[in-house]
Tab-separated table of C-alpha atoms in Angstrom:
chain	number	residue	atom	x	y	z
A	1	UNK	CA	-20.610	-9.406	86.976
A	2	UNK	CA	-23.049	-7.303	85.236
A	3	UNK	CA	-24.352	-5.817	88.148
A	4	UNK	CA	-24.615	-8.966	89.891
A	5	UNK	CA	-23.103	-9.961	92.532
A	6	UNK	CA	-22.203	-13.566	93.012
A	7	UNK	CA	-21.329	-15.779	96.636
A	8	UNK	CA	-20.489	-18.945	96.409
A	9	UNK	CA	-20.272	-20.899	99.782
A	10	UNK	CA	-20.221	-24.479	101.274
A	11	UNK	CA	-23.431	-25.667	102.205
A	12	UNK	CA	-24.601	-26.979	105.583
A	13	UNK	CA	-22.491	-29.944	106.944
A	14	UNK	CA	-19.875	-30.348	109.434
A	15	UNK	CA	-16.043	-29.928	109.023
A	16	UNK	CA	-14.603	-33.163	107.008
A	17	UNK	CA	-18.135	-34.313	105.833
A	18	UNK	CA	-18.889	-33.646	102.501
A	19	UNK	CA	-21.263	-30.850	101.816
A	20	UNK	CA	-22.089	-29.419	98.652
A	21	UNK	CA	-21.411	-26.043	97.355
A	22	UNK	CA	-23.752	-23.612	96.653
A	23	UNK	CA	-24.091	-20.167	94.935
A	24	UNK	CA	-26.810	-17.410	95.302
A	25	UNK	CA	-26.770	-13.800	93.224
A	26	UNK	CA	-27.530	-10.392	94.665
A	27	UNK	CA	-28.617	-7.560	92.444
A	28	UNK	CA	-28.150	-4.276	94.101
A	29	UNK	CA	-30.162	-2.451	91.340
A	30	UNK	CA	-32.961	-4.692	91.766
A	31	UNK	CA	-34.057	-2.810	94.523
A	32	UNK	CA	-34.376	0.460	93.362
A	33	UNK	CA	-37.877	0.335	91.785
A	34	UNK	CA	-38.254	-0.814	96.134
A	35	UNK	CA	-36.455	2.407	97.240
A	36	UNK	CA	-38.525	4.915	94.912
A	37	UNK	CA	-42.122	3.239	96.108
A	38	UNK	CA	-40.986	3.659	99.842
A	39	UNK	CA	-40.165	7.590	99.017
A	40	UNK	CA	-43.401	7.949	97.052
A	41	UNK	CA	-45.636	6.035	100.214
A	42	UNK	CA	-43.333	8.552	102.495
A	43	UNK	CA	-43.642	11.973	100.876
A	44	UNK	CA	-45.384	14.395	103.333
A	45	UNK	CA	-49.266	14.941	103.414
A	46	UNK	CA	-51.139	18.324	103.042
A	47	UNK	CA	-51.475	19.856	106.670
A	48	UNK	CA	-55.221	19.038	106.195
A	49	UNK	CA	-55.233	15.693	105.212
A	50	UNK	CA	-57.792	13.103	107.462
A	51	UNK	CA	-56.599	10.432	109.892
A	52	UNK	CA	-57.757	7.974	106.724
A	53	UNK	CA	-55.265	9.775	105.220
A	54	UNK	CA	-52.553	9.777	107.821
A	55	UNK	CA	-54.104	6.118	108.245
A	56	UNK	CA	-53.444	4.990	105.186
A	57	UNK	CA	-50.076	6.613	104.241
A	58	UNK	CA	-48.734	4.774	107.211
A	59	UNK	CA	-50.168	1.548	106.167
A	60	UNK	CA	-48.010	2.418	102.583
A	61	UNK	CA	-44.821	3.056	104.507
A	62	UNK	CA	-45.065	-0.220	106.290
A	63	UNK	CA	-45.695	-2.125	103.027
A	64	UNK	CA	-42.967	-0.477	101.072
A	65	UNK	CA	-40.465	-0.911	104.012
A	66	UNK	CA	-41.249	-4.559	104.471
A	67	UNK	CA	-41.055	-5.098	100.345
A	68	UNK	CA	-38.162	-3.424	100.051
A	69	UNK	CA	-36.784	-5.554	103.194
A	70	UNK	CA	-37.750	-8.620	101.268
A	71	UNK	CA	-35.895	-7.071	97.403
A	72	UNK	CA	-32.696	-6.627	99.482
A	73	UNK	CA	-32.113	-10.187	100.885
A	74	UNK	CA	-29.868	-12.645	98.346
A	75	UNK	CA	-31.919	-15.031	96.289
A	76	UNK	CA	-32.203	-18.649	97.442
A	77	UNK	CA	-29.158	-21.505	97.513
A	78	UNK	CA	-28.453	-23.150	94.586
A	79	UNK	CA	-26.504	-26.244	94.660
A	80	UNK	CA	-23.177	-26.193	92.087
A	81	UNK	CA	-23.437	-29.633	91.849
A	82	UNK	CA	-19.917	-30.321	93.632
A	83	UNK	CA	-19.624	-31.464	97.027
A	84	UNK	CA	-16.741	-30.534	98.839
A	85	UNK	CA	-15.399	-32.077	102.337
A	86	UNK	CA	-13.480	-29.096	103.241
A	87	UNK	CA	-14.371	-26.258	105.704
A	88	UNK	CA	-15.486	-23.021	104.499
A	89	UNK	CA	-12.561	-20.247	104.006
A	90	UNK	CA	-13.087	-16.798	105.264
């Protein structure tokens, strides 16, 4: 909805105890502010740039990878506020 997408799951518990159900958003778009930094902290060097240079554009790539790593997982568990005593349906 809007861009968002929505899962809504059971929460930990075993099969017949009650467990409550949860929901957590994803937005796809979210991430592409993420995707542009990594291409910036990637683009190619001049062919005489230092090893602080080379140094330091690697040490951009690995920051911008690992945030954009972080931007793509699904946001926390939120509890509906329903528990349910069935088991999850796939």
């Amino acid at each position: 909805m809007d861009g968002t997408v929505y899962c809504a799951h059971k929460g930990k518990g075993e099969p017949g105890i009650e467990a409550p159900l949860m929901w957590t958003p994803f937005t796809p778009a979210a991430v592409q502010p993420f995707v542009k930094a990594l291409e910036t902290a990637a683009e190619p060097l001049p062919e005489n740039a230092s090893e602080a240079e080379a140094a330091e554009r690697e040490k951009g790539i690995r920051a911008a990878s690992e945030a954009l790593a972080a931007a793509r997982k699904w946001r926390p568990d939120t509890a509906i506020g329903v528990d349910s005593p069935l088991p999850p349906h796939w």
